[in-house]
mmCIF file with all atom_site columns, C-alpha atoms in Angstrom:
data_model
loop_
_atom_site.group_PDB
_atom_site.id
_atom_site.type_symbol
_atom_site.label_atom_id
_atom_site.label_alt_id
_atom_site.label_comp_id
_atom_site.label_asym_id
_atom_site.label_entity_id
_atom_site.label_seq_id
_atom_site.pdbx_PDB_ins_code
_atom_site.Cartn_x
_atom_site.Cartn_y
_atom_site.Cartn_z
_atom_site.occupancy
_atom_site.B_iso_or_equiv
_atom_site.pdbx_formal_charge
_atom_site.auth_seq_id
_atom_site.auth_comp_id
_atom_site.auth_asym_id
_atom_site.auth_atom_id
_atom_site.pdbx_PDB_model_num
ATOM 1   C CA . MET A 1 1   ? 39.803 30.688 -62.239 1.00 0.00 ? 1   MET A CA 1
ATOM 2   C CA . SER A 1 2   ? 40.294 34.411 -62.411 1.00 0.00 ? 2   SER A CA 1
ATOM 3   C CA . GLU A 1 3   ? 43.387 36.131 -61.089 1.00 0.00 ? 3   GLU A CA 1
ATOM 4   C CA . VAL A 1 4   ? 43.796 35.688 -57.340 1.00 0.00 ? 4   VAL A CA 1
ATOM 5   C CA . SER A 1 5   ? 45.948 38.031 -55.295 1.00 0.00 ? 5   SER A CA 1
ATOM 6   C CA . PHE A 1 6   ? 47.815 36.770 -52.258 1.00 0.00 ? 6   PHE A CA 1
ATOM 7   C CA . LYS A 1 7   ? 49.184 38.551 -49.247 1.00 0.00 ? 7   LYS A CA 1
ATOM 8   C CA . GLN A 1 8   ? 51.762 37.288 -46.776 1.00 0.00 ? 8   GLN A CA 1
ATOM 9   C CA . ASP A 1 9   ? 50.753 36.664 -43.161 1.00 0.00 ? 9   ASP A CA 1
ATOM 10  C CA . ASP A 1 10  ? 52.045 34.598 -40.237 1.00 0.00 ? 10  ASP A CA 1
ATOM 11  C CA . GLU A 1 11  ? 50.716 31.318 -41.733 1.00 0.00 ? 11  GLU A CA 1
ATOM 12  C CA . GLY A 1 12  ? 52.038 31.847 -45.262 1.00 0.00 ? 12  GLY A CA 1
ATOM 13  C CA . LEU A 1 13  ? 50.421 33.212 -48.414 1.00 0.00 ? 13  LEU A CA 1
ATOM 14  C CA . VAL A 1 14  ? 46.709 33.943 -48.022 1.00 0.00 ? 14  VAL A CA 1
ATOM 15  C CA . ALA A 1 15  ? 44.018 34.776 -50.568 1.00 0.00 ? 15  ALA A CA 1
ATOM 16  C CA . SER A 1 16  ? 40.302 35.240 -50.246 1.00 0.00 ? 16  SER A CA 1
ATOM 17  C CA . ILE A 1 17  ? 38.359 33.358 -52.922 1.00 0.00 ? 17  ILE A CA 1
ATOM 18  C CA . LEU A 1 18  ? 34.810 32.462 -53.815 1.00 0.00 ? 18  LEU A CA 1
ATOM 19  C CA . LEU A 1 19  ? 33.916 28.945 -54.903 1.00 0.00 ? 19  LEU A CA 1
ATOM 20  C CA . PRO A 1 20  ? 30.119 28.818 -54.784 1.00 0.00 ? 20  PRO A CA 1
ATOM 21  C CA . GLU A 1 21  ? 29.862 25.020 -54.642 1.00 0.00 ? 21  GLU A CA 1
ATOM 22  C CA . LEU A 1 22  ? 31.927 25.003 -51.443 1.00 0.00 ? 22  LEU A CA 1
ATOM 23  C CA . ASN A 1 23  ? 30.651 28.181 -49.796 1.00 0.00 ? 23  ASN A CA 1
ATOM 24  C CA . ASP A 1 24  ? 28.314 31.035 -50.705 1.00 0.00 ? 24  ASP A CA 1
ATOM 25  C CA . ASN A 1 25  ? 30.787 33.478 -49.154 1.00 0.00 ? 25  ASN A CA 1
ATOM 26  C CA . PHE A 1 26  ? 34.449 34.243 -49.639 1.00 0.00 ? 26  PHE A CA 1
ATOM 27  C CA . PHE A 1 27  ? 36.861 32.119 -47.622 1.00 0.00 ? 27  PHE A CA 1
ATOM 28  C CA . SER A 1 28  ? 40.639 32.056 -47.167 1.00 0.00 ? 28  SER A CA 1
ATOM 29  C CA . VAL A 1 29  ? 43.066 29.792 -48.953 1.00 0.00 ? 29  VAL A CA 1
ATOM 30  C CA . VAL A 1 30  ? 46.290 29.555 -46.977 1.00 0.00 ? 30  VAL A CA 1
ATOM 31  C CA . TYR A 1 31  ? 49.503 28.267 -48.546 1.00 0.00 ? 31  TYR A CA 1
ATOM 32  C CA . LEU A 1 32  ? 51.136 27.184 -45.293 1.00 0.00 ? 32  LEU A CA 1
ATOM 33  C CA . GLU A 1 33  ? 54.689 28.508 -45.008 1.00 0.00 ? 33  GLU A CA 1
ATOM 34  C CA . GLY A 1 34  ? 54.572 29.419 -48.692 1.00 0.00 ? 34  GLY A CA 1
ATOM 35  C CA . GLU A 1 35  ? 56.350 32.539 -49.808 1.00 0.00 ? 35  GLU A CA 1
ATOM 36  C CA . ASN A 1 36  ? 55.633 32.523 -53.545 1.00 0.00 ? 36  ASN A CA 1
ATOM 37  C CA . VAL A 1 37  ? 52.832 31.476 -55.836 1.00 0.00 ? 37  VAL A CA 1
ATOM 38  C CA . ASP A 1 38  ? 54.199 28.379 -57.531 1.00 0.00 ? 38  ASP A CA 1
ATOM 39  C CA . GLU A 1 39  ? 53.017 25.550 -59.761 1.00 0.00 ? 39  GLU A CA 1
ATOM 40  C CA . HIS A 1 40  ? 51.850 23.446 -56.790 1.00 0.00 ? 40  HIS A CA 1
ATOM 41  C CA . LEU A 1 41  ? 49.650 26.242 -55.466 1.00 0.00 ? 41  LEU A CA 1
ATOM 42  C CA . ASN A 1 42  ? 48.258 27.055 -58.908 1.00 0.00 ? 42  ASN A CA 1
ATOM 43  C CA . ASN A 1 43  ? 47.496 23.373 -59.559 1.00 0.00 ? 43  ASN A CA 1
ATOM 44  C CA . THR A 1 44  ? 45.705 23.096 -56.215 1.00 0.00 ? 44  THR A CA 1
ATOM 45  C CA . LEU A 1 45  ? 43.629 26.223 -56.880 1.00 0.00 ? 45  LEU A CA 1
ATOM 46  C CA . ASN A 1 46  ? 42.698 24.894 -60.321 1.00 0.00 ? 46  ASN A CA 1
ATOM 47  C CA . PHE A 1 47  ? 41.738 21.559 -58.758 1.00 0.00 ? 47  PHE A CA 1
ATOM 48  C CA . LEU A 1 48  ? 39.557 23.286 -56.132 1.00 0.00 ? 48  LEU A CA 1
ATOM 49  C CA . THR A 1 49  ? 37.858 25.329 -58.831 1.00 0.00 ? 49  THR A CA 1
ATOM 50  C CA . SER A 1 50  ? 37.248 22.524 -61.289 1.00 0.00 ? 50  SER A CA 1
ATOM 51  C CA . ASP A 1 51  ? 36.282 19.847 -58.737 1.00 0.00 ? 51  ASP A CA 1
ATOM 52  C CA . GLN A 1 52  ? 34.399 21.964 -56.203 1.00 0.00 ? 52  GLN A CA 1
ATOM 53  C CA . SER A 1 53  ? 31.091 20.171 -56.751 1.00 0.00 ? 53  SER A CA 1
ATOM 54  C CA . ARG A 1 54  ? 32.600 16.716 -56.239 1.00 0.00 ? 54  ARG A CA 1
ATOM 55  C CA . LEU A 1 55  ? 34.624 17.943 -53.261 1.00 0.00 ? 55  LEU A CA 1
ATOM 56  C CA . ASN A 1 56  ? 31.515 19.435 -51.701 1.00 0.00 ? 56  ASN A CA 1
ATOM 57  C CA . SER A 1 57  ? 29.741 16.095 -52.041 1.00 0.00 ? 57  SER A CA 1
ATOM 58  C CA . ILE A 1 58  ? 32.603 14.168 -50.398 1.00 0.00 ? 58  ILE A CA 1
ATOM 59  C CA . LEU A 1 59  ? 33.163 16.697 -47.609 1.00 0.00 ? 59  LEU A CA 1
ATOM 60  C CA . SER A 1 60  ? 29.467 17.246 -46.824 1.00 0.00 ? 60  SER A CA 1
ATOM 61  C CA . LYS A 1 61  ? 28.864 13.517 -46.487 1.00 0.00 ? 61  LYS A CA 1
ATOM 62  C CA . LYS A 1 62  ? 31.800 13.110 -44.092 1.00 0.00 ? 62  LYS A CA 1
ATOM 63  C CA . ILE A 1 63  ? 30.793 16.166 -42.049 1.00 0.00 ? 63  ILE A CA 1
ATOM 64  C CA . HIS A 1 64  ? 27.243 14.864 -41.665 1.00 0.00 ? 64  HIS A CA 1
ATOM 65  C CA . GLU A 1 65  ? 28.533 11.434 -40.560 1.00 0.00 ? 65  GLU A CA 1
ATOM 66  C CA . TYR A 1 66  ? 30.987 13.006 -38.114 1.00 0.00 ? 66  TYR A CA 1
ATOM 67  C CA . VAL A 1 67  ? 28.507 15.464 -36.598 1.00 0.00 ? 67  VAL A CA 1
ATOM 68  C CA . LYS A 1 68  ? 25.861 12.774 -36.211 1.00 0.00 ? 68  LYS A CA 1
ATOM 69  C CA . ARG A 1 69  ? 28.342 10.430 -34.498 1.00 0.00 ? 69  ARG A CA 1
ATOM 70  C CA . VAL A 1 70  ? 30.005 13.023 -32.223 1.00 0.00 ? 70  VAL A CA 1
ATOM 71  C CA . TYR A 1 71  ? 27.281 15.612 -31.586 1.00 0.00 ? 71  TYR A CA 1
ATOM 72  C CA . TYR A 1 72  ? 24.097 13.616 -32.348 1.00 0.00 ? 72  TYR A CA 1
ATOM 73  C CA . ASP A 1 73  ? 23.098 16.373 -34.746 1.00 0.00 ? 73  ASP A CA 1
ATOM 74  C CA . ASP A 1 74  ? 21.069 15.223 -37.767 1.00 0.00 ? 74  ASP A CA 1
ATOM 75  C CA . ASN A 1 75  ? 20.881 18.645 -39.398 1.00 0.00 ? 75  ASN A CA 1
ATOM 76  C CA . PRO A 1 76  ? 24.229 20.407 -38.909 1.00 0.00 ? 76  PRO A CA 1
ATOM 77  C CA . CYS A 1 77  ? 24.849 24.018 -39.823 1.00 0.00 ? 77  CYS A CA 1
ATOM 78  C CA . TYR A 1 78  ? 28.443 24.590 -40.915 1.00 0.00 ? 78  TYR A CA 1
ATOM 79  C CA . GLU A 1 79  ? 30.442 26.920 -43.142 1.00 0.00 ? 79  GLU A CA 1
ATOM 80  C CA . LEU A 1 80  ? 33.829 26.569 -44.840 1.00 0.00 ? 80  LEU A CA 1
ATOM 81  C CA . ILE A 1 81  ? 36.149 29.276 -43.523 1.00 0.00 ? 81  ILE A CA 1
ATOM 82  C CA . LYS A 1 82  ? 39.657 28.184 -44.617 1.00 0.00 ? 82  LYS A CA 1
ATOM 83  C CA . VAL A 1 83  ? 41.407 25.854 -46.993 1.00 0.00 ? 83  VAL A CA 1
ATOM 84  C CA . TYR A 1 84  ? 45.006 24.885 -46.299 1.00 0.00 ? 84  TYR A CA 1
ATOM 85  C CA . VAL A 1 85  ? 47.466 24.018 -49.041 1.00 0.00 ? 85  VAL A CA 1
ATOM 86  C CA . PHE A 1 86  ? 50.614 22.333 -47.739 1.00 0.00 ? 86  PHE A CA 1
ATOM 87  C CA . LEU A 1 87  ? 53.999 23.366 -49.094 1.00 0.00 ? 87  LEU A CA 1
ATOM 88  C CA . ASP A 1 88  ? 55.502 19.849 -48.934 1.00 0.00 ? 88  ASP A CA 1
ATOM 89  C CA . GLU A 1 89  ? 52.379 17.723 -49.440 1.00 0.00 ? 89  GLU A CA 1
ATOM 90  C CA . VAL A 1 90  ? 51.291 17.757 -53.059 1.00 0.00 ? 90  VAL A CA 1
ATOM 91  C CA . ASN A 1 91  ? 48.192 15.571 -52.679 1.00 0.00 ? 91  ASN A CA 1
ATOM 92  C CA . SER A 1 92  ? 46.832 16.939 -49.390 1.00 0.00 ? 92  SER A CA 1
ATOM 93  C CA . ILE A 1 93  ? 44.397 19.765 -48.707 1.00 0.00 ? 93  ILE A CA 1
ATOM 94  C CA . GLY A 1 94  ? 42.941 20.840 -45.352 1.00 0.00 ? 94  GLY A CA 1
ATOM 95  C CA . PHE A 1 95  ? 39.416 22.215 -44.921 1.00 0.00 ? 95  PHE A CA 1
ATOM 96  C CA . MET A 1 96  ? 38.380 24.148 -41.806 1.00 0.00 ? 96  MET A CA 1
ATOM 97  C CA . TYR A 1 97  ? 34.701 24.662 -41.036 1.00 0.00 ? 97  TYR A CA 1
ATOM 98  C CA . ARG A 1 98  ? 32.800 26.725 -38.518 1.00 0.00 ? 98  ARG A CA 1
ATOM 99  C CA . TYR A 1 99  ? 30.246 24.375 -36.966 1.00 0.00 ? 99  TYR A CA 1
ATOM 100 C CA . HIS A 1 100 ? 27.423 26.152 -35.165 1.00 0.00 ? 100 HIS A CA 1
ATOM 101 C CA . GLY A 1 101 ? 27.020 23.281 -32.700 1.00 0.00 ? 101 GLY A CA 1
ATOM 102 C CA . ASP A 1 102 ? 30.610 23.738 -31.430 1.00 0.00 ? 102 ASP A CA 1
ATOM 103 C CA . ILE A 1 103 ? 31.950 27.169 -32.356 1.00 0.00 ? 103 ILE A CA 1
ATOM 104 C CA . GLU A 1 104 ? 35.037 26.759 -30.166 1.00 0.00 ? 104 GLU A CA 1
ATOM 105 C CA . HIS A 1 105 ? 36.367 23.636 -31.901 1.00 0.00 ? 105 HIS A CA 1
ATOM 106 C CA . GLY A 1 106 ? 34.779 23.656 -35.339 1.00 0.00 ? 106 GLY A CA 1
ATOM 107 C CA . ILE A 1 107 ? 35.476 20.871 -37.805 1.00 0.00 ? 107 ILE A CA 1
ATOM 108 C CA . GLY A 1 108 ? 38.681 20.120 -39.673 1.00 0.00 ? 108 GLY A CA 1
ATOM 109 C CA . ILE A 1 109 ? 39.164 17.679 -42.523 1.00 0.00 ? 109 ILE A CA 1
ATOM 110 C CA . LYS A 1 110 ? 42.392 16.602 -44.172 1.00 0.00 ? 110 LYS A CA 1
ATOM 111 C CA . LEU A 1 111 ? 41.915 15.244 -47.660 1.00 0.00 ? 111 LEU A CA 1
ATOM 112 C CA . THR A 1 112 ? 44.761 13.226 -49.175 1.00 0.00 ? 112 THR A CA 1
ATOM 113 C CA . SER A 1 113 ? 44.585 11.919 -52.729 1.00 0.00 ? 113 SER A CA 1
ATOM 114 C CA . ASN A 1 114 ? 40.864 12.812 -52.803 1.00 0.00 ? 114 ASN A CA 1
ATOM 115 C CA . LYS A 1 115 ? 40.088 10.690 -49.726 1.00 0.00 ? 115 LYS A CA 1
ATOM 116 C CA . VAL A 1 116 ? 39.317 11.905 -46.217 1.00 0.00 ? 116 VAL A CA 1
ATOM 117 C CA . GLU A 1 117 ? 42.412 11.076 -44.180 1.00 0.00 ? 117 GLU A CA 1
ATOM 118 C CA . ARG A 1 118 ? 41.240 12.695 -40.924 1.00 0.00 ? 118 ARG A CA 1
ATOM 119 C CA . ILE A 1 119 ? 38.224 14.501 -39.563 1.00 0.00 ? 119 ILE A CA 1
ATOM 120 C CA . GLY A 1 120 ? 37.847 16.080 -36.137 1.00 0.00 ? 120 GLY A CA 1
ATOM 121 C CA . ALA A 1 121 ? 38.279 19.455 -34.490 1.00 0.00 ? 121 ALA A CA 1
ATOM 122 C CA . SER A 1 122 ? 39.419 22.343 -36.683 1.00 0.00 ? 122 SER A CA 1
ATOM 123 C CA . GLU A 1 123 ? 43.162 21.723 -36.177 1.00 0.00 ? 123 GLU A CA 1
ATOM 124 C CA . GLU A 1 124 ? 42.861 18.520 -38.215 1.00 0.00 ? 124 GLU A CA 1
ATOM 125 C CA . ALA A 1 125 ? 42.719 20.792 -41.265 1.00 0.00 ? 125 ALA A CA 1
ATOM 126 C CA . PHE A 1 126 ? 46.278 22.038 -40.879 1.00 0.00 ? 126 PHE A CA 1
ATOM 127 C CA . MET A 1 127 ? 48.115 19.177 -39.159 1.00 0.00 ? 127 MET A CA 1
#
């Protein structure tokens, strides 16, 4: 992955990145409560970059199942808008999506050890 620059905001360190397997557009990676780029953050960014195709497959499948079950939508339109990296949780990553069938709540997924731990409204991504 090429050099990524971060800026500090109220959530932590934030960078805008492009990972075409996960989203055709730039999205934010937020290192929650992080103040410095460290080994954990770099490892997570490298993981996202190298495994984006596999992650997309896992996440898309779970989103489709969730949206069909909750919203009865067989053809959902959604877009990744944020990825959360947790300061104290090495094996967890949160993914926040804009879902066009429920713009107010969106979809959040927490992935732990490459398995979907939770899926629901957008706040699931950062809890």
